[in-house]
Short mmCIF file of C-alpha atoms in Angstrom, two decimals:
data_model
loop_
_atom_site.label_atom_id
_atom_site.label_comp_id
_atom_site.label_asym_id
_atom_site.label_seq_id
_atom_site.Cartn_x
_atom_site.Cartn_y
_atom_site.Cartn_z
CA UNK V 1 89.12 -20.87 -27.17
CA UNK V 2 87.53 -19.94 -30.22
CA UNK V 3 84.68 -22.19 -29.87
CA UNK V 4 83.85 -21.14 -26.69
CA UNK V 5 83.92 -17.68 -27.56
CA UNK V 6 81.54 -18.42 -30.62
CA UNK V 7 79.35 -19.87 -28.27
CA UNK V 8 80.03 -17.09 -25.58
CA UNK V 9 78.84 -14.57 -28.42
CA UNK V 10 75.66 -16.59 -29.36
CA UNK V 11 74.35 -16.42 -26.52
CA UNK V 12 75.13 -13.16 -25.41
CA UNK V 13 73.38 -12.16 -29.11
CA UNK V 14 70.44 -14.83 -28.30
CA UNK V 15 70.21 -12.80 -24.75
CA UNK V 16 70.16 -9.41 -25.98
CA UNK V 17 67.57 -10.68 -29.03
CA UNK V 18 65.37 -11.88 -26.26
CA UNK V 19 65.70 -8.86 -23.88
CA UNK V 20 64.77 -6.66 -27.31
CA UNK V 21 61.57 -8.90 -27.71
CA UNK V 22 60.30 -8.42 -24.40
CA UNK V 23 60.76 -5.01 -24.16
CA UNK V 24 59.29 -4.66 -27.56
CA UNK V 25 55.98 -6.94 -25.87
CA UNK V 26 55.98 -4.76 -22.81
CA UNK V 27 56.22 -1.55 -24.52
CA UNK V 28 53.26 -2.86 -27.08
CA UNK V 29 51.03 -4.14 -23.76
CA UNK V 30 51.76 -1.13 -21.86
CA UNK V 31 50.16 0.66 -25.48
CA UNK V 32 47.16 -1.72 -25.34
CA UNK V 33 46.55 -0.75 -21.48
CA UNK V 34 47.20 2.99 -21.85
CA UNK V 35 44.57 2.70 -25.02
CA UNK V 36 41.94 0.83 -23.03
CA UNK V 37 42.55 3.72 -20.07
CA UNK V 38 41.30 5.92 -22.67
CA UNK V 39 38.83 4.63 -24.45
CA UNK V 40 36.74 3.47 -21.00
CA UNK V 41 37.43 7.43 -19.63
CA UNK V 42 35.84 8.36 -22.60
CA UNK V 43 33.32 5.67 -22.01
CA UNK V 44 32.70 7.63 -18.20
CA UNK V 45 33.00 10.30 -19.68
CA UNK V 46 30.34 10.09 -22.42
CA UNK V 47 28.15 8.41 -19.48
CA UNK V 48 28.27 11.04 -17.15
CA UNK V 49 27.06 13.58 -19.36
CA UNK V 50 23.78 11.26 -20.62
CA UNK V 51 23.18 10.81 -16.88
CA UNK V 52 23.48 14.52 -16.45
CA UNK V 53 21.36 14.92 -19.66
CA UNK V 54 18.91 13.11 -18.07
CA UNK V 55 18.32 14.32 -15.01
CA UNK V 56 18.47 18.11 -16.76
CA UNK V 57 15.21 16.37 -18.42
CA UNK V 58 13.55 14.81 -15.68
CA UNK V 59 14.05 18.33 -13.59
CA UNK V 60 12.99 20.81 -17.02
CA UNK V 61 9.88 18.27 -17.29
CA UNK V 62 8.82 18.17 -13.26
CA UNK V 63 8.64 22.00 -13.46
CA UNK V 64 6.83 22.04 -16.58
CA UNK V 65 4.50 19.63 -15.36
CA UNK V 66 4.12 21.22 -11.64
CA UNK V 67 3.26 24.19 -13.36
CA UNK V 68 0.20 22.99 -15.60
CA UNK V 69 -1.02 21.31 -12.74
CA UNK V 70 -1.09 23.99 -10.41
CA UNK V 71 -2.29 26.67 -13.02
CA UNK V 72 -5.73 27.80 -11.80
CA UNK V 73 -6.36 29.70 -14.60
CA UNK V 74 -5.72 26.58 -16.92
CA UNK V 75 -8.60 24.94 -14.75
CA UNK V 76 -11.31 27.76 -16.38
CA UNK V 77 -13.27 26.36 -19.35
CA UNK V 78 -12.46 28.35 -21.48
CA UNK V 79 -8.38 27.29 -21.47
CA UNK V 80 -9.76 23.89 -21.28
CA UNK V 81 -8.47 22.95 -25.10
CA UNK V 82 -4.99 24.43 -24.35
CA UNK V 83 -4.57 22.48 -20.88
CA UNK V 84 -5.29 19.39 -22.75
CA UNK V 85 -2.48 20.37 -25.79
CA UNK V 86 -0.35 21.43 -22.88
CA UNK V 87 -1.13 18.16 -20.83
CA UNK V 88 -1.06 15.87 -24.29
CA UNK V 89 3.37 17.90 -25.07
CA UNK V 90 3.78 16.80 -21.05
CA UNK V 91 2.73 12.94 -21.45
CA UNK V 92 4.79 12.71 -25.40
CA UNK V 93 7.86 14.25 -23.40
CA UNK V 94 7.45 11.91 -20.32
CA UNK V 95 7.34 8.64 -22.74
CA UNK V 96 10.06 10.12 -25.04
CA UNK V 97 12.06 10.17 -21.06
CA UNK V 98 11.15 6.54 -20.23
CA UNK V 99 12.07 5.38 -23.99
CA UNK V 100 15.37 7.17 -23.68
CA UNK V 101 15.65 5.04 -20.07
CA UNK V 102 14.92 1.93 -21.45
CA UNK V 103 15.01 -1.09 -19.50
CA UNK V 104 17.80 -0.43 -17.32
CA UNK V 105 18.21 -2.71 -14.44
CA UNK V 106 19.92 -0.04 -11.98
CA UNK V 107 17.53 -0.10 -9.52
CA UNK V 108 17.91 3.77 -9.79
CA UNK V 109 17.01 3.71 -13.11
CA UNK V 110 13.96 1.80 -12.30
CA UNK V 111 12.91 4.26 -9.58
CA UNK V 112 13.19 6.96 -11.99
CA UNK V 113 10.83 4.91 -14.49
CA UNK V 114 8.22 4.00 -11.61
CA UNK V 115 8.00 8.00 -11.03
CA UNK V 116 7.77 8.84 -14.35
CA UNK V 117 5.41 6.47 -14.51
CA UNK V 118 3.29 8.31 -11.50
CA UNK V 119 3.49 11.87 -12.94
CA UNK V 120 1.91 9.93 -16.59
CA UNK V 121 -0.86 8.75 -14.88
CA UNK V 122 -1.27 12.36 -12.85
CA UNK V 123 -1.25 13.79 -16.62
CA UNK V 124 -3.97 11.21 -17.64
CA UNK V 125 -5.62 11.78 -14.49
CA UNK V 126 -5.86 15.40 -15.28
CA UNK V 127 -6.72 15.38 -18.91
CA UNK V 128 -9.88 12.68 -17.94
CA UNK V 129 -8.03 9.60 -20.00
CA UNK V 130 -8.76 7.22 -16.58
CA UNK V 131 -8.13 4.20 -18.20
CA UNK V 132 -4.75 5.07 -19.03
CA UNK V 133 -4.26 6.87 -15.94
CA UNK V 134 -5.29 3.65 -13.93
CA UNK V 135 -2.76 1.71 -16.53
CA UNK V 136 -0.16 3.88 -15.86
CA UNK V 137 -0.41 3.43 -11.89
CA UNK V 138 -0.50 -0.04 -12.13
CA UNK V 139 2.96 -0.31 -14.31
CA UNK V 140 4.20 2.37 -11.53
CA UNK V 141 2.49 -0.19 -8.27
CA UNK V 142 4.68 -3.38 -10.48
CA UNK V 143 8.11 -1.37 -10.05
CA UNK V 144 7.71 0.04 -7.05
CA UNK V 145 6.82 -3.30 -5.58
CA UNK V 146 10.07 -5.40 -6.70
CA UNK V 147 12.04 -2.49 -5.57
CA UNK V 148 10.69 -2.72 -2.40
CA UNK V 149 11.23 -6.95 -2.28
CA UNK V 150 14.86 -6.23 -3.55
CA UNK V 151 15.84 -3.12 -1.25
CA UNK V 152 13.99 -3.62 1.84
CA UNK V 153 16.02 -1.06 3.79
CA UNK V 154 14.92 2.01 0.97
CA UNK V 155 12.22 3.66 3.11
CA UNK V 156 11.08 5.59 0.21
CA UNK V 157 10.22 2.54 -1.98
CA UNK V 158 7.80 1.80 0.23
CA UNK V 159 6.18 4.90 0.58
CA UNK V 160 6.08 5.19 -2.98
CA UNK V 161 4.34 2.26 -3.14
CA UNK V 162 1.29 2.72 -0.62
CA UNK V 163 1.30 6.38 -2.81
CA UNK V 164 0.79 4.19 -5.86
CA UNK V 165 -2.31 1.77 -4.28
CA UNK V 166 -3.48 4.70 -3.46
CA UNK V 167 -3.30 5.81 -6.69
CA UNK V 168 -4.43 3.19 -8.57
CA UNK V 169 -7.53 2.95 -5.88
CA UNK V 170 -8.47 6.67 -6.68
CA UNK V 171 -9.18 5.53 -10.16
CA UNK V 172 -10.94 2.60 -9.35
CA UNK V 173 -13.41 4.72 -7.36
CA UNK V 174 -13.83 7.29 -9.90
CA UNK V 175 -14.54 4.32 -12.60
CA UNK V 176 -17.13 2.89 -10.21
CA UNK V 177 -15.22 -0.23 -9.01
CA UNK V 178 -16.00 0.25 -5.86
CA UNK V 179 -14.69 -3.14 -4.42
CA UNK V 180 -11.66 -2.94 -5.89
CA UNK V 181 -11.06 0.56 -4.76
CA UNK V 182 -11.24 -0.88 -1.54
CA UNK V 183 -8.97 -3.49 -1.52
CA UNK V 184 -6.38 -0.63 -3.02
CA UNK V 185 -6.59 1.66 -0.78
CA UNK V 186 -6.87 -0.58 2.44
CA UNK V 187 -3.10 -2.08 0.66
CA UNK V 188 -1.94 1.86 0.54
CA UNK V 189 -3.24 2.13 4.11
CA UNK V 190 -1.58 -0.79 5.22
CA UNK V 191 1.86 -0.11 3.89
CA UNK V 192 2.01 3.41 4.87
CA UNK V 193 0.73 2.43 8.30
CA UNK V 194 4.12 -0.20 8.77
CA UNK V 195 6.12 2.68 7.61
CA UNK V 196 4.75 5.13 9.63
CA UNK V 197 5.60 3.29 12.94
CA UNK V 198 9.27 3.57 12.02
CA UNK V 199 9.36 6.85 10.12
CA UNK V 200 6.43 9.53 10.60
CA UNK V 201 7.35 11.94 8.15
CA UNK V 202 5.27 14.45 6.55
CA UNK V 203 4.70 12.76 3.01
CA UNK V 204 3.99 9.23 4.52
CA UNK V 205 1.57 10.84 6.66
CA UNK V 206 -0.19 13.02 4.07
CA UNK V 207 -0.03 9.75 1.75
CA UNK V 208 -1.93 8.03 4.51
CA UNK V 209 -4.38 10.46 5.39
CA UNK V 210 -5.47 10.70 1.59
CA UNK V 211 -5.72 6.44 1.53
CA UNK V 212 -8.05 6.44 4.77
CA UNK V 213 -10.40 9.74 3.12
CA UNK V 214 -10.54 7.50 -0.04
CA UNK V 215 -11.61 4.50 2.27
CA UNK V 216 -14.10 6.98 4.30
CA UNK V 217 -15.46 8.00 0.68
CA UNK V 218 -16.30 4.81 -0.49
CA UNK V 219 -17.45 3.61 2.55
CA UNK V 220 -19.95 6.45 2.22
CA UNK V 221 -20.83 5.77 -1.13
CA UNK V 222 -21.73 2.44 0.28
CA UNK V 223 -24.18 3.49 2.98
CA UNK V 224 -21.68 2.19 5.72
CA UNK V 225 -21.92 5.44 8.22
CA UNK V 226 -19.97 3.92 10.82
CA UNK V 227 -17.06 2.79 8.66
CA UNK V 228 -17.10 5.82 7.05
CA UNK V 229 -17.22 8.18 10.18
CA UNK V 230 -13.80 5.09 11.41
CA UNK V 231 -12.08 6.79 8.59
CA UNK V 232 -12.91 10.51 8.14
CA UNK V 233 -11.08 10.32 11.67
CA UNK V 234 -8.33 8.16 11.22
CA UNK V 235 -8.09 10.93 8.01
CA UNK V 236 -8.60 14.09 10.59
CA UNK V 237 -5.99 12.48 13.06
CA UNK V 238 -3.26 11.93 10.40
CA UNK V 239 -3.48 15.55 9.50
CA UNK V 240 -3.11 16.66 13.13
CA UNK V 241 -0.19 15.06 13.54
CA UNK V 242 1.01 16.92 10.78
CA UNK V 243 0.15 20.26 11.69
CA UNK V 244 1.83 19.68 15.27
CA UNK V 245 4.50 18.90 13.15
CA UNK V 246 4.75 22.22 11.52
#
């Protein structure tokens, strides 16, 4: 009887040692979990207000920029030298935005970038850099395309991308490529043209009107009459549609 109650007891210790230990583990994993809760809400949390950060940024700088571009009075000659400081504190702010965005692969990211990207080259654009403008378009015509290859079904990638050809041809014209103009606006006008047979919105038809006046222009700068008469009213009709729209 003694020896089995020695051996009762030992095990009944052994049991309660091992009941100890696993509460002990699951007290120190439930620790580890509740700590990792934390640490990734702070995570969110510290993500959440970058991405709010950032979009205060891209808003403050949209305004800033809307507003040197449609000052008329900036246009006179004699605010010419401030326009340009004004334009030169837009572009550093822009690039200090698309440094701070990196090379994110969120394709929302990567929208962001390819806009960005569009406004730079309106700031070259405006402040007569048109090699850099042109640059700037193309990096903007690069995104816009694989976002269009990888999300088919987002409409607006691929209006921003016949916006962009059209873009890029607008400098091409005003370098004196006329040929290569061309070929980028008859892309832009062939993009927006697919999208405007599913979606006729306002902006894709404005964007397409612009493409077939670039075309007209350079077919005009070319001597072709016809061609360019084809798109002056291709140009005309697009804009009707729009004010029947209004």
């Amino acid at each position: 009887m003694i020896t089995g109650t020695s051996i009762s007891t030992y095990f009944a210790v052994e049991a309660s040692n091992n009941a100890t230990f696993f509460r002990q583990e699951r007290d120190r994993a439930n620790e580890k979990t509740t700590q990792a809760e934390q640490a990734l809400a702070r995570e969110q949390q510290a993500l959440a207000k970058e991405q709010a950060a950032l979009a205060e940024t891209e808003q403050t700088i949209e305004q800033y920029i809307e507003t040197v571009q449609n000052s008329q009075l900036l246009r006179e000659p004699r605010f010419q030298p401030l326009l340009r400081e004004l334009l030169e504190d837009a572009r550093a702010h822009y690039q200090s935005y698309l440094d701070r965005l990196g090379n994110d692969s969120d394709p929302r990211q990567r929208a962001k970038v390819a806009h960005s990207l569009m406004q730079i080259g309106d700031i070259n654009d405006l402040s007569g850099s048109l090699e850099e403008s042109l640059a700037a378009y193309q990096q903007a015509v690069a995104l816009w395309q694989s976002l269009a290859e990888e999300q088919p079904e987002v409409l607006e990638h691929r209006r921003e991308l016949g916006h962009a050809y059209g873009s890029v041809g607008a400098m091409q014209e005003d370098s004196g490529d006329l040929e290569a103009a061309l070929a980028s606006n008859e892309k832009s006008v062939e993009i927006l043209s697919r999208l405007a047979e599913v979606r006729r919105d306002p902006k894709t038809l404005e964007m397409l009107a612009g493409s077939y006046q670039r075309i007209g222009s350079i077919h005009g700068r070319r001597e072709d009459l016809d061609a360019q008469s084809e798109n002056y009213t291709r140009t005309i009709e697009n804009y009707q549609t729009l004010d029947d729209q209004a």
